[in-house]
Amino acid sequence: MDGNPLPNERFPQVPSGKTPIDLGTESSGFLSQFTSNPFFTAGFGLAGLGAALAFTQKGVRHGAALLKRKMLVDVEISRNDESYQWFLHWMSQYQRTQLSNAPHDLAGGPGAAKPGFVSSIIRRFTPGLHHLSIQTSKVSNPNGSLHTQFSLIPGPGQHILRYKNTFMSVNRARETKSMNLQTGMPWETVTLTTLYSQRHIFEELFKEAHALAVQLHEGKTVVFTAWGTEWRPFGQPRRKRPLESVILHQGVKERILEDVNDFLQSGSWYYDRGIPYRRGYLLHGTPGSGKTSFIQALAGKLDYNIALLNLSERGLTDDRLSHLLTNVPPRTVVLLEDVDAAFSNRRQQTEVDGYRGANVTFSGLLNALDGVASAEERIVFLTTNHVERLDEALVRPGRVDMTVRLGEASVSQIGQMWDRFYGEVDTDGEGKRAFLIKLEDLGIVEKGATPSRSSKTSTAALQGLFLYNKGNMAGAVTMADGLVGSRDIGAQGPDDDGRSELNSVRDKASL
């Protein structure tokens, strides 16, 4: 073996004229292979471009949201809010004015000022409403007939409206998957959006909508009835009945009206002394004596509405009754008619007819009227034809604060009703004297009776007689025999309401 070293088998020697391979150069060559690959560079470029676009889109979205919060303002109205119906009706009227292209103040009548050049240009470029809904309303004429009116209002969707030269977006959204289980009506909201600098326009708009609603109900009384656990208007608003049209015994109307006005003006007096601020009245008497008519006229005099509740309604429970009496609409009188019949002759469910009566208990009614959870700032009127059937716990002070009897028509009432119907034709009073003499001969009025003396007939029977003989005094005197009923007034049932006497009058007329 010579002295030359053996070659390294693991690390072979580099041939002469060659340099060792650098590791860094080898790594650079690896990256250069990918960078020089057109597929890699194209994919990497697309990924970077997508990330940049996504980041830009997110930034634009956040920027738009920030800009919207800074520059726009919106107001949302839900279906449960009272202003929802006001606004929908205002939208209906406003749509008519837009289609007619006429300046109009919805609350105050047609505008007299002619629009200027700028206003005409703005009106010309105002986008119209292309998605409409129909709204049907019925108007009662003075003769009792109904006139049906159809109006178009913006339907569900996005709309652009112009109000006082201010553009706003109106979005009426309807949730088909969310609805009221009791009424089956879908949940709806209306969202108004405009520039933040024009935010004051909302207050003016809602004031105009409210003024329009008040104008439509001016001189009318709204009657509410229970629908599930809420109050809803029943039919169209009724024309207010003048208090002078209800003729009662002398001083009765004035005494009740004075007491109600004193109660309405004594709220702080009740609160300072810790007394519940509520008032109850009981009107009792023979059928047809004017109990319900007087309550309707009193509500019109006070500019109040009426909430009518039937205690014999099928399915009415104590909880529902308490909820209804606690959530009475504002400026509304509660009327409970024929309270004596609510807890008498009640049937339970049977296998024959499947009837199930009301589930209201007597204790539930007492707690709803004067319990811990009973509402305040409330006026309740109860009526009955048989006051002797009522429990003393129901008519005690605190639940019933004033009891008034409205009985048969007195001689004074008969004379006032005659003057109201025939005062224009009976100028000398001869017809009234002849009518009173006829009533004395029939035994309806005692001979020589004082004006405050009661007769044996009701005001409802007299009104039916006079209505049948409008403008015919001789016919009223001749048909006075029909006021002699086949049975005594006090023996009539709670649902008769003087109809036996009215039928007797009609029978006499048919003869």
Short mmCIF file of C-alpha atoms in Angstrom, two decimals:
data_model
loop_
_atom_site.label_atom_id
_atom_site.label_comp_id
_atom_site.label_asym_id
_atom_site.label_seq_id
_atom_site.Cartn_x
_atom_site.Cartn_y
_atom_site.Cartn_z
CA MET A 1 0.00 0.00 0.00
CA ASP A 2 1.48 3.30 -1.02
CA GLY A 3 1.22 6.52 1.06
CA ASN A 4 -1.61 8.20 -0.96
CA PRO A 5 -4.83 8.51 1.08
CA LEU A 6 -7.81 6.42 0.09
CA PRO A 7 -10.63 8.22 -1.57
CA ASN A 8 -13.65 9.02 0.71
CA GLU A 9 -16.49 6.78 -0.32
CA ARG A 10 -19.26 8.91 1.39
CA PHE A 11 -18.01 12.22 0.03
CA PRO A 12 -16.42 11.61 -3.31
CA GLN A 13 -13.81 13.96 -4.43
CA VAL A 14 -14.68 16.68 -6.82
CA PRO A 15 -13.05 16.24 -10.14
CA SER A 16 -10.36 18.62 -11.08
CA GLY A 17 -11.60 21.89 -12.50
CA LYS A 18 -14.96 21.65 -10.65
CA THR A 19 -16.23 23.69 -7.62
CA PRO A 20 -18.36 22.31 -4.79
CA ILE A 21 -22.20 22.85 -5.04
CA ASP A 22 -23.53 25.69 -2.77
CA LEU A 23 -26.73 24.81 -0.74
CA GLY A 24 -28.09 28.32 -0.97
CA THR A 25 -27.77 28.26 -4.72
CA GLU A 26 -29.65 24.97 -4.79
CA SER A 27 -32.55 26.47 -2.70
CA SER A 28 -32.76 29.48 -5.01
CA GLY A 29 -33.00 27.16 -7.90
CA PHE A 30 -35.95 25.41 -6.22
CA LEU A 31 -37.90 28.67 -5.85
CA SER A 32 -36.96 29.74 -9.32
CA GLN A 33 -38.58 26.60 -10.64
CA PHE A 34 -41.94 27.65 -9.07
CA THR A 35 -41.68 31.29 -9.97
CA SER A 36 -40.82 30.40 -13.52
CA ASN A 37 -43.89 28.12 -13.61
CA PRO A 38 -46.72 30.10 -15.29
CA PHE A 39 -49.47 28.05 -13.58
CA PHE A 40 -48.11 28.80 -10.13
CA THR A 41 -47.73 32.48 -10.73
CA ALA A 42 -51.19 32.75 -12.27
CA GLY A 43 -52.82 30.93 -9.33
CA PHE A 44 -50.91 32.95 -6.79
CA GLY A 45 -51.89 36.13 -8.56
CA LEU A 46 -55.55 35.20 -8.66
CA ALA A 47 -55.52 34.30 -4.97
CA GLY A 48 -53.94 37.61 -4.10
CA LEU A 49 -56.37 39.47 -6.29
CA GLY A 50 -59.32 37.68 -4.66
CA ALA A 51 -58.04 38.49 -1.19
CA ALA A 52 -57.57 42.11 -2.17
CA LEU A 53 -61.07 42.29 -3.63
CA ALA A 54 -62.58 40.67 -0.53
CA PHE A 55 -60.74 43.09 1.71
CA THR A 56 -61.85 45.99 -0.46
CA GLN A 57 -65.45 44.77 -0.47
CA LYS A 58 -65.43 44.43 3.30
CA GLY A 59 -63.95 47.87 3.62
CA VAL A 60 -66.52 49.36 1.27
CA ARG A 61 -69.29 47.61 3.18
CA HIS A 62 -68.11 48.92 6.53
CA GLY A 63 -67.57 52.32 5.00
CA ALA A 64 -71.05 52.33 3.53
CA ALA A 65 -72.53 51.27 6.88
CA LEU A 66 -70.59 54.02 8.63
CA LEU A 67 -71.66 56.52 6.02
CA LYS A 68 -75.26 55.38 6.38
CA ARG A 69 -75.14 55.83 10.14
CA LYS A 70 -73.66 59.28 9.74
CA MET A 71 -75.82 60.55 6.87
CA LEU A 72 -79.12 58.60 7.07
CA VAL A 73 -81.79 58.16 9.72
CA ASP A 74 -84.67 55.71 9.75
CA VAL A 75 -87.87 55.20 11.72
CA GLU A 76 -89.58 51.81 12.10
CA ILE A 77 -93.30 51.39 12.74
CA SER A 78 -94.66 48.00 13.78
CA ARG A 79 -98.17 46.74 13.21
CA ASN A 80 -98.91 46.78 16.95
CA ASP A 81 -98.26 50.50 17.21
CA GLU A 82 -101.29 52.77 17.00
CA SER A 83 -99.57 55.06 14.50
CA TYR A 84 -99.30 52.17 12.03
CA GLN A 85 -102.92 52.57 10.94
CA TRP A 86 -102.57 56.35 10.91
CA PHE A 87 -99.60 56.16 8.60
CA LEU A 88 -101.17 53.61 6.26
CA HIS A 89 -104.22 55.80 5.86
CA TRP A 90 -101.99 58.82 5.29
CA MET A 91 -100.13 56.82 2.64
CA SER A 92 -103.45 56.08 0.96
CA GLN A 93 -104.42 59.74 0.84
CA TYR A 94 -100.93 60.81 -0.19
CA GLN A 95 -100.97 58.35 -3.06
CA ARG A 96 -104.10 59.98 -4.41
CA THR A 97 -102.49 63.42 -4.33
CA GLN A 98 -99.38 62.10 -6.07
CA LEU A 99 -101.40 60.50 -8.84
CA SER A 100 -103.43 63.68 -9.34
CA ASN A 101 -100.27 65.83 -9.30
CA ALA A 102 -102.13 68.47 -7.30
CA PRO A 103 -100.77 70.26 -4.24
CA HIS A 104 -102.82 69.19 -1.26
CA ASP A 105 -102.60 69.49 2.48
CA LEU A 106 -104.08 66.26 3.78
CA ALA A 107 -105.05 67.75 7.13
CA GLY A 108 -106.22 71.13 5.95
CA GLY A 109 -107.66 70.79 2.46
CA PRO A 110 -106.42 71.71 -1.01
CA GLY A 111 -103.45 73.99 -1.17
CA ALA A 112 -104.02 77.34 -2.77
CA ALA A 113 -100.40 78.13 -3.67
CA LYS A 114 -99.32 77.25 -7.19
CA PRO A 115 -96.10 75.22 -7.29
CA GLY A 116 -92.99 76.94 -8.55
CA PHE A 117 -90.66 75.92 -11.35
CA VAL A 118 -88.31 73.95 -9.10
CA SER A 119 -91.22 72.16 -7.42
CA SER A 120 -92.64 71.24 -10.81
CA ILE A 121 -89.31 69.78 -11.90
CA ILE A 122 -88.99 67.80 -8.66
CA ARG A 123 -92.55 66.49 -9.02
CA ARG A 124 -91.87 65.47 -12.60
CA PHE A 125 -88.83 63.43 -11.61
CA THR A 126 -90.43 61.91 -8.51
CA PRO A 127 -90.61 58.13 -9.05
CA GLY A 128 -94.07 56.65 -9.00
CA LEU A 129 -95.30 53.70 -7.00
CA HIS A 130 -95.34 50.49 -9.01
CA HIS A 131 -96.23 47.95 -6.29
CA LEU A 132 -99.63 48.77 -4.83
CA SER A 133 -102.15 47.17 -2.47
CA ILE A 134 -105.87 47.77 -2.42
CA GLN A 135 -107.59 49.04 0.71
CA THR A 136 -111.36 48.79 1.03
CA SER A 137 -113.36 51.04 3.35
CA LYS A 138 -117.08 51.45 3.90
CA VAL A 139 -118.62 54.83 4.66
CA SER A 140 -122.03 55.10 6.29
CA ASN A 141 -124.34 57.65 4.70
CA PRO A 142 -126.82 59.71 6.75
CA ASN A 143 -129.69 57.53 5.48
CA GLY A 144 -127.99 54.39 6.83
CA SER A 145 -126.72 53.00 3.54
CA LEU A 146 -123.10 51.99 3.11
CA HIS A 147 -120.86 53.33 0.39
CA THR A 148 -117.80 51.25 -0.44
CA GLN A 149 -114.60 53.06 -1.33
CA PHE A 150 -111.43 51.56 -2.78
CA SER A 151 -108.04 53.18 -2.46
CA LEU A 152 -104.55 52.15 -3.52
CA ILE A 153 -101.72 52.23 -1.00
CA PRO A 154 -98.06 51.22 -1.34
CA GLY A 155 -97.80 47.46 -1.01
CA PRO A 156 -95.02 45.42 0.60
CA GLY A 157 -91.64 46.32 -0.84
CA GLN A 158 -89.36 49.31 -1.34
CA HIS A 159 -90.79 52.65 -2.40
CA ILE A 160 -89.46 56.16 -2.93
CA LEU A 161 -91.73 58.97 -1.76
CA ARG A 162 -91.35 62.71 -1.72
CA TYR A 163 -92.80 64.68 1.17
CA LYS A 164 -92.33 68.45 1.22
CA ASN A 165 -89.49 68.24 -1.31
CA THR A 166 -87.71 65.63 0.82
CA PHE A 167 -87.10 62.21 -0.67
CA MET A 168 -87.45 59.22 1.60
CA SER A 169 -87.37 55.49 1.26
CA VAL A 170 -90.42 53.57 2.50
CA ASN A 171 -89.92 49.86 3.06
CA ARG A 172 -93.05 47.94 3.94
CA ALA A 173 -91.91 44.49 5.04
CA ARG A 174 -94.22 41.53 5.64
CA GLU A 175 -93.03 38.45 7.48
CA THR A 176 -94.88 35.47 6.04
CA LYS A 177 -93.38 33.05 8.56
CA SER A 178 -94.25 35.18 11.58
CA MET A 179 -97.86 36.01 12.32
CA ASN A 180 -100.32 36.62 15.11
CA LEU A 181 -101.66 33.23 16.17
CA GLN A 182 -104.95 34.73 17.37
CA THR A 183 -105.78 36.83 14.32
CA GLY A 184 -103.73 35.05 11.65
CA MET A 185 -102.41 38.37 10.37
CA PRO A 186 -98.75 38.42 9.29
CA TRP A 187 -96.24 40.60 11.07
CA GLU A 188 -95.60 43.85 9.24
CA THR A 189 -93.28 46.81 9.70
CA VAL A 190 -92.85 50.06 7.82
CA THR A 191 -89.39 51.66 7.82
CA LEU A 192 -88.89 55.25 6.68
CA THR A 193 -85.36 56.35 5.72
CA THR A 194 -84.12 59.79 4.74
CA LEU A 195 -81.09 62.06 5.16
CA TYR A 196 -80.05 62.84 8.70
CA SER A 197 -80.25 66.54 7.97
CA GLN A 198 -83.95 66.09 7.13
CA ARG A 199 -84.84 64.08 10.24
CA HIS A 200 -87.30 66.75 11.38
CA ILE A 201 -89.58 65.74 8.50
CA PHE A 202 -90.67 62.62 10.39
CA GLU A 203 -92.25 64.62 13.20
CA GLU A 204 -94.13 66.79 10.72
CA LEU A 205 -95.27 63.72 8.79
CA PHE A 206 -96.64 61.93 11.84
CA LYS A 207 -98.35 65.08 13.05
CA GLU A 208 -100.11 65.35 9.72
CA ALA A 209 -101.05 61.66 9.80
CA HIS A 210 -102.44 62.05 13.32
CA ALA A 211 -104.34 65.20 12.36
CA LEU A 212 -105.89 63.33 9.44
CA ALA A 213 -106.94 60.46 11.72
CA VAL A 214 -108.47 62.88 14.22
CA GLN A 215 -110.27 64.68 11.40
CA LEU A 216 -111.80 61.43 10.17
CA HIS A 217 -113.03 60.53 13.68
CA GLU A 218 -114.11 64.04 14.58
CA GLY A 219 -117.72 64.05 15.68
CA LYS A 220 -117.80 60.24 15.86
CA THR A 221 -117.61 57.59 18.56
CA VAL A 222 -115.52 54.45 18.08
CA VAL A 223 -116.95 51.27 19.59
CA PHE A 224 -114.37 48.66 20.59
CA THR A 225 -115.07 44.97 21.15
CA ALA A 226 -112.85 42.25 22.56
CA TRP A 227 -110.94 40.25 19.95
CA GLY A 228 -108.87 37.66 21.75
CA THR A 229 -106.83 39.55 24.33
CA GLU A 230 -106.99 42.93 22.60
CA TRP A 231 -109.54 45.60 21.76
CA ARG A 232 -110.47 46.26 18.14
CA PRO A 233 -112.82 48.78 16.53
CA PHE A 234 -116.19 47.26 15.76
CA GLY A 235 -117.47 48.47 12.42
CA GLN A 236 -117.22 52.08 11.33
CA PRO A 237 -117.08 54.98 13.81
CA ARG A 238 -120.57 56.09 14.76
CA ARG A 239 -121.82 59.63 14.64
CA LYS A 240 -121.91 61.13 18.11
CA ARG A 241 -125.36 61.15 19.60
CA PRO A 242 -126.34 64.49 21.13
CA LEU A 243 -126.91 64.29 24.84
CA GLU A 244 -130.08 66.33 24.36
CA SER A 245 -131.56 63.53 22.26
CA VAL A 246 -131.72 61.24 25.31
CA ILE A 247 -134.62 62.39 27.48
CA LEU A 248 -134.46 61.17 31.07
CA HIS A 249 -136.07 62.26 34.31
CA GLN A 250 -135.33 65.83 35.24
CA GLY A 251 -131.83 66.28 36.67
CA VAL A 252 -130.60 62.72 36.03
CA LYS A 253 -128.38 63.53 33.04
CA GLU A 254 -126.96 66.61 34.70
CA ARG A 255 -126.14 64.74 37.91
CA ILE A 256 -124.25 61.94 36.16
CA LEU A 257 -122.45 64.33 33.80
CA GLU A 258 -121.36 66.52 36.70
CA ASP A 259 -120.05 63.51 38.61
CA VAL A 260 -118.08 62.20 35.62
CA ASN A 261 -116.53 65.62 34.92
CA ASP A 262 -115.57 65.98 38.56
CA PHE A 263 -113.90 62.57 38.46
CA LEU A 264 -111.94 63.39 35.31
CA GLN A 265 -110.61 66.59 36.90
CA SER A 266 -109.67 64.99 40.24
CA GLY A 267 -106.80 62.70 39.24
CA SER A 268 -104.20 64.33 41.47
CA TRP A 269 -106.68 64.37 44.36
CA TYR A 270 -107.06 60.57 44.13
CA TYR A 271 -103.30 59.97 43.81
CA ASP A 272 -102.40 62.23 46.74
CA ARG A 273 -104.68 60.26 49.05
CA GLY A 274 -103.74 56.83 47.73
CA ILE A 275 -107.24 56.10 46.41
CA PRO A 276 -107.54 54.03 43.22
CA TYR A 277 -108.41 56.39 40.39
CA ARG A 278 -111.43 54.64 38.89
CA ARG A 279 -115.16 55.18 38.90
CA GLY A 280 -118.06 52.77 38.50
CA TYR A 281 -121.69 53.47 37.60
CA LEU A 282 -124.71 51.17 37.64
CA LEU A 283 -127.75 52.03 35.52
CA HIS A 284 -130.77 49.84 36.19
CA GLY A 285 -134.42 49.95 35.33
CA THR A 286 -137.04 48.63 32.97
CA PRO A 287 -136.10 47.63 29.41
CA GLY A 288 -136.21 50.48 26.94
CA SER A 289 -135.60 53.18 29.53
CA GLY A 290 -132.55 54.56 27.70
CA LYS A 291 -129.63 53.09 29.65
CA THR A 292 -127.42 52.21 26.69
CA SER A 293 -128.52 55.26 24.70
CA PHE A 294 -127.54 57.56 27.53
CA ILE A 295 -124.09 55.95 27.84
CA GLN A 296 -123.52 56.41 24.11
CA ALA A 297 -124.59 60.05 24.27
CA LEU A 298 -122.48 60.66 27.39
CA ALA A 299 -119.40 59.23 25.68
CA GLY A 300 -119.97 61.55 22.75
CA LYS A 301 -120.37 64.52 25.08
CA LEU A 302 -117.06 63.71 26.81
CA ASP A 303 -115.35 62.94 23.47
CA TYR A 304 -114.74 59.37 24.68
CA ASN A 305 -115.03 56.03 22.92
CA ILE A 306 -116.86 52.92 24.16
CA ALA A 307 -115.37 49.49 24.90
CA LEU A 308 -118.22 46.96 24.85
CA LEU A 309 -117.64 43.70 26.73
CA ASN A 310 -120.04 40.79 26.89
CA LEU A 311 -119.52 38.75 30.06
CA SER A 312 -121.49 35.85 28.56
CA GLU A 313 -119.12 35.53 25.61
CA ARG A 314 -118.10 31.96 24.94
CA GLY A 315 -114.52 31.29 25.97
CA LEU A 316 -114.10 34.39 28.13
CA THR A 317 -111.92 33.54 31.14
CA ASP A 318 -110.93 35.40 34.30
CA ASP A 319 -107.40 36.04 33.02
CA ARG A 320 -108.63 37.35 29.71
CA LEU A 321 -111.22 39.57 31.42
CA SER A 322 -108.58 41.01 33.74
CA HIS A 323 -106.23 41.62 30.81
CA LEU A 324 -108.93 43.40 28.80
CA LEU A 325 -110.01 45.66 31.65
CA THR A 326 -106.37 46.47 32.40
CA ASN A 327 -105.54 47.46 28.81
CA VAL A 328 -108.51 49.63 27.92
CA PRO A 329 -107.84 52.06 25.04
CA PRO A 330 -107.24 55.65 26.19
CA ARG A 331 -110.25 57.94 26.57
CA THR A 332 -112.63 55.00 26.50
CA VAL A 333 -115.61 54.11 28.67
CA VAL A 334 -116.08 50.41 29.48
CA LEU A 335 -119.65 49.14 29.13
CA LEU A 336 -120.78 45.86 30.69
CA GLU A 337 -124.39 45.22 29.67
CA ASP A 338 -126.84 42.93 31.45
CA VAL A 339 -124.46 41.91 34.22
CA ASP A 340 -127.30 40.06 35.96
CA ALA A 341 -127.62 37.63 33.04
CA ALA A 342 -123.91 36.78 32.99
CA PHE A 343 -124.08 34.41 35.96
CA SER A 344 -127.63 33.07 35.66
CA ASN A 345 -128.94 30.20 33.54
CA ARG A 346 -125.43 29.20 32.50
CA ARG A 347 -124.96 25.84 30.79
CA GLN A 348 -121.87 23.71 30.72
CA GLN A 349 -120.57 21.63 27.85
CA THR A 350 -122.76 18.66 26.97
CA GLU A 351 -122.35 15.74 24.63
CA VAL A 352 -125.52 16.70 22.76
CA ASP A 353 -124.62 20.14 21.40
CA GLY A 354 -121.05 20.56 22.60
CA TYR A 355 -121.89 23.96 24.07
CA ARG A 356 -119.39 25.55 26.34
CA GLY A 357 -120.36 28.79 28.00
CA ALA A 358 -118.20 31.59 29.33
CA ASN A 359 -115.68 30.66 31.98
CA VAL A 360 -115.77 33.95 33.87
CA THR A 361 -116.38 33.46 37.57
CA PHE A 362 -118.02 35.95 39.90
CA SER A 363 -114.83 36.36 41.89
CA GLY A 364 -112.92 36.93 38.65
CA LEU A 365 -115.26 39.81 37.77
CA LEU A 366 -114.86 41.34 41.23
CA ASN A 367 -111.07 41.16 41.04
CA ALA A 368 -111.06 42.65 37.54
CA LEU A 369 -113.17 45.58 38.72
CA ASP A 370 -111.48 46.27 42.04
CA GLY A 371 -108.55 43.92 42.57
CA VAL A 372 -104.83 44.32 43.08
CA ALA A 373 -104.14 44.03 39.36
CA SER A 374 -107.10 46.15 38.23
CA ALA A 375 -106.34 49.19 36.10
CA GLU A 376 -106.74 52.82 37.10
CA GLU A 377 -107.91 55.89 35.19
CA ARG A 378 -110.94 53.89 34.15
CA ILE A 379 -114.69 54.54 33.93
CA VAL A 380 -116.97 51.50 33.96
CA PHE A 381 -120.72 51.49 33.33
CA LEU A 382 -122.81 48.46 34.26
CA THR A 383 -126.41 48.02 33.12
CA THR A 384 -129.07 45.61 34.30
CA ASN A 385 -132.82 45.19 34.09
CA HIS A 386 -133.01 43.33 37.41
CA VAL A 387 -130.93 45.01 40.07
CA GLU A 388 -132.34 42.70 42.73
CA ARG A 389 -130.42 39.78 41.19
CA LEU A 390 -127.02 41.42 41.71
CA ASP A 391 -124.83 40.39 44.61
CA GLU A 392 -124.07 43.03 47.23
CA ALA A 393 -120.36 42.47 46.72
CA LEU A 394 -120.69 43.69 43.12
CA VAL A 395 -122.54 46.91 43.89
CA ARG A 396 -120.57 47.97 46.94
CA PRO A 397 -118.74 51.34 46.89
CA GLY A 398 -115.40 51.04 45.18
CA ARG A 399 -116.83 48.89 42.43
CA VAL A 400 -120.07 50.83 41.90
CA ASP A 401 -119.83 54.41 43.13
CA MET A 402 -123.15 55.69 41.78
CA THR A 403 -126.39 53.81 41.20
CA VAL A 404 -129.10 55.41 39.08
CA ARG A 405 -132.51 54.01 38.22
CA LEU A 406 -133.98 54.78 34.81
CA GLY A 407 -137.60 53.72 34.97
CA GLU A 408 -140.76 54.22 32.95
CA ALA A 409 -141.29 57.45 31.09
CA SER A 410 -142.64 60.28 33.21
CA VAL A 411 -145.24 62.79 32.08
CA SER A 412 -142.48 65.35 31.61
CA GLN A 413 -140.47 62.92 29.45
CA ILE A 414 -143.51 62.21 27.27
CA GLY A 415 -144.01 65.91 26.70
CA GLN A 416 -140.34 66.50 25.86
CA MET A 417 -140.28 63.60 23.41
CA TRP A 418 -143.42 64.91 21.74
CA ASP A 419 -141.83 68.33 21.35
CA ARG A 420 -138.69 66.79 19.90
CA PHE A 421 -140.62 64.90 17.22
CA TYR A 422 -143.53 67.23 16.53
CA GLY A 423 -142.41 70.59 17.90
CA GLU A 424 -142.13 72.11 14.42
CA VAL A 425 -145.69 71.16 13.39
CA ASP A 426 -147.43 71.35 16.77
CA THR A 427 -146.80 75.02 17.35
CA ASP A 428 -149.84 75.61 19.56
CA GLY A 429 -149.42 72.43 21.65
CA GLU A 430 -152.89 71.09 20.84
CA GLY A 431 -151.50 67.82 19.56
CA LYS A 432 -149.52 67.21 22.74
CA ARG A 433 -152.55 67.87 24.92
CA ALA A 434 -154.65 65.51 22.83
CA PHE A 435 -151.98 62.83 23.10
CA LEU A 436 -151.73 63.14 26.89
CA ILE A 437 -155.52 62.99 27.21
CA LYS A 438 -155.51 59.83 25.09
CA LEU A 439 -152.88 58.29 27.39
CA GLU A 440 -155.02 59.18 30.42
CA ASP A 441 -158.05 57.52 28.85
CA LEU A 442 -155.96 54.39 28.19
CA GLY A 443 -154.73 54.29 31.77
CA ILE A 444 -151.09 54.74 30.76
CA VAL A 445 -150.92 58.07 32.57
CA GLU A 446 -152.86 58.83 35.73
CA LYS A 447 -155.34 61.65 35.46
CA GLY A 448 -154.08 64.84 37.02
CA ALA A 449 -150.58 63.39 37.44
CA THR A 450 -147.68 65.75 38.08
CA PRO A 451 -144.93 66.09 35.43
CA SER A 452 -142.58 63.92 37.49
CA ARG A 453 -145.12 61.12 37.82
CA SER A 454 -144.15 57.94 35.98
CA SER A 455 -146.37 56.37 33.36
CA LYS A 456 -146.87 52.75 32.36
CA THR A 457 -144.83 52.83 29.19
CA SER A 458 -141.19 53.21 28.26
CA THR A 459 -139.35 55.81 26.23
CA ALA A 460 -138.39 53.12 23.71
CA ALA A 461 -142.08 52.35 23.03
CA LEU A 462 -142.86 56.06 22.66
CA GLN A 463 -139.96 56.53 20.26
CA GLY A 464 -141.12 53.58 18.18
CA LEU A 465 -144.60 55.10 17.97
CA PHE A 466 -143.28 58.52 16.96
CA LEU A 467 -140.86 57.08 14.40
CA TYR A 468 -143.69 55.18 12.76
CA ASN A 469 -145.68 58.41 12.51
CA LYS A 470 -143.03 60.91 11.47
CA GLY A 471 -144.75 64.25 10.98
CA ASN A 472 -148.19 62.68 11.54
CA MET A 473 -149.49 63.84 14.91
CA ALA A 474 -152.99 62.48 14.30
CA GLY A 475 -151.55 59.05 13.50
CA ALA A 476 -149.55 59.05 16.75
CA VAL A 477 -152.65 59.91 18.76
CA THR A 478 -154.72 57.29 16.98
CA MET A 479 -152.11 54.56 17.40
CA ALA A 480 -151.52 55.29 21.09
CA ASP A 481 -153.58 52.17 21.84
CA GLY A 482 -150.53 50.13 20.88
CA LEU A 483 -148.70 51.40 23.95
CA VAL A 484 -150.96 49.24 26.09
CA GLY A 485 -148.79 46.13 26.26
CA SER A 486 -150.11 42.64 26.80
CA ARG A 487 -147.98 42.35 29.97
CA ASP A 488 -146.47 44.65 32.52
CA ILE A 489 -143.18 46.31 31.65
CA GLY A 490 -141.45 45.05 34.75
CA ALA A 491 -142.15 41.47 33.70
CA GLN A 492 -140.15 41.73 30.52
CA GLY A 493 -136.98 39.72 30.23
CA PRO A 494 -133.47 41.14 30.04
CA ASP A 495 -133.34 40.78 26.27
CA ASP A 496 -136.81 42.18 25.56
CA ASP A 497 -135.70 45.84 25.77
CA GLY A 498 -139.27 47.04 25.26
CA ARG A 499 -139.75 45.12 22.02
CA SER A 500 -143.13 43.75 23.15
CA GLU A 501 -144.52 47.27 23.23
CA LEU A 502 -142.97 48.13 19.86
CA ASN A 503 -144.46 45.00 18.33
CA SER A 504 -147.80 45.93 19.84
CA VAL A 505 -147.61 49.32 18.12
CA ARG A 506 -146.81 47.69 14.79
CA ASP A 507 -149.64 45.22 15.23
CA LYS A 508 -152.06 48.07 15.78
CA ALA A 509 -150.73 49.79 12.67
CA SER A 510 -151.24 46.66 10.58
CA LEU A 511 -154.87 46.54 11.67
#
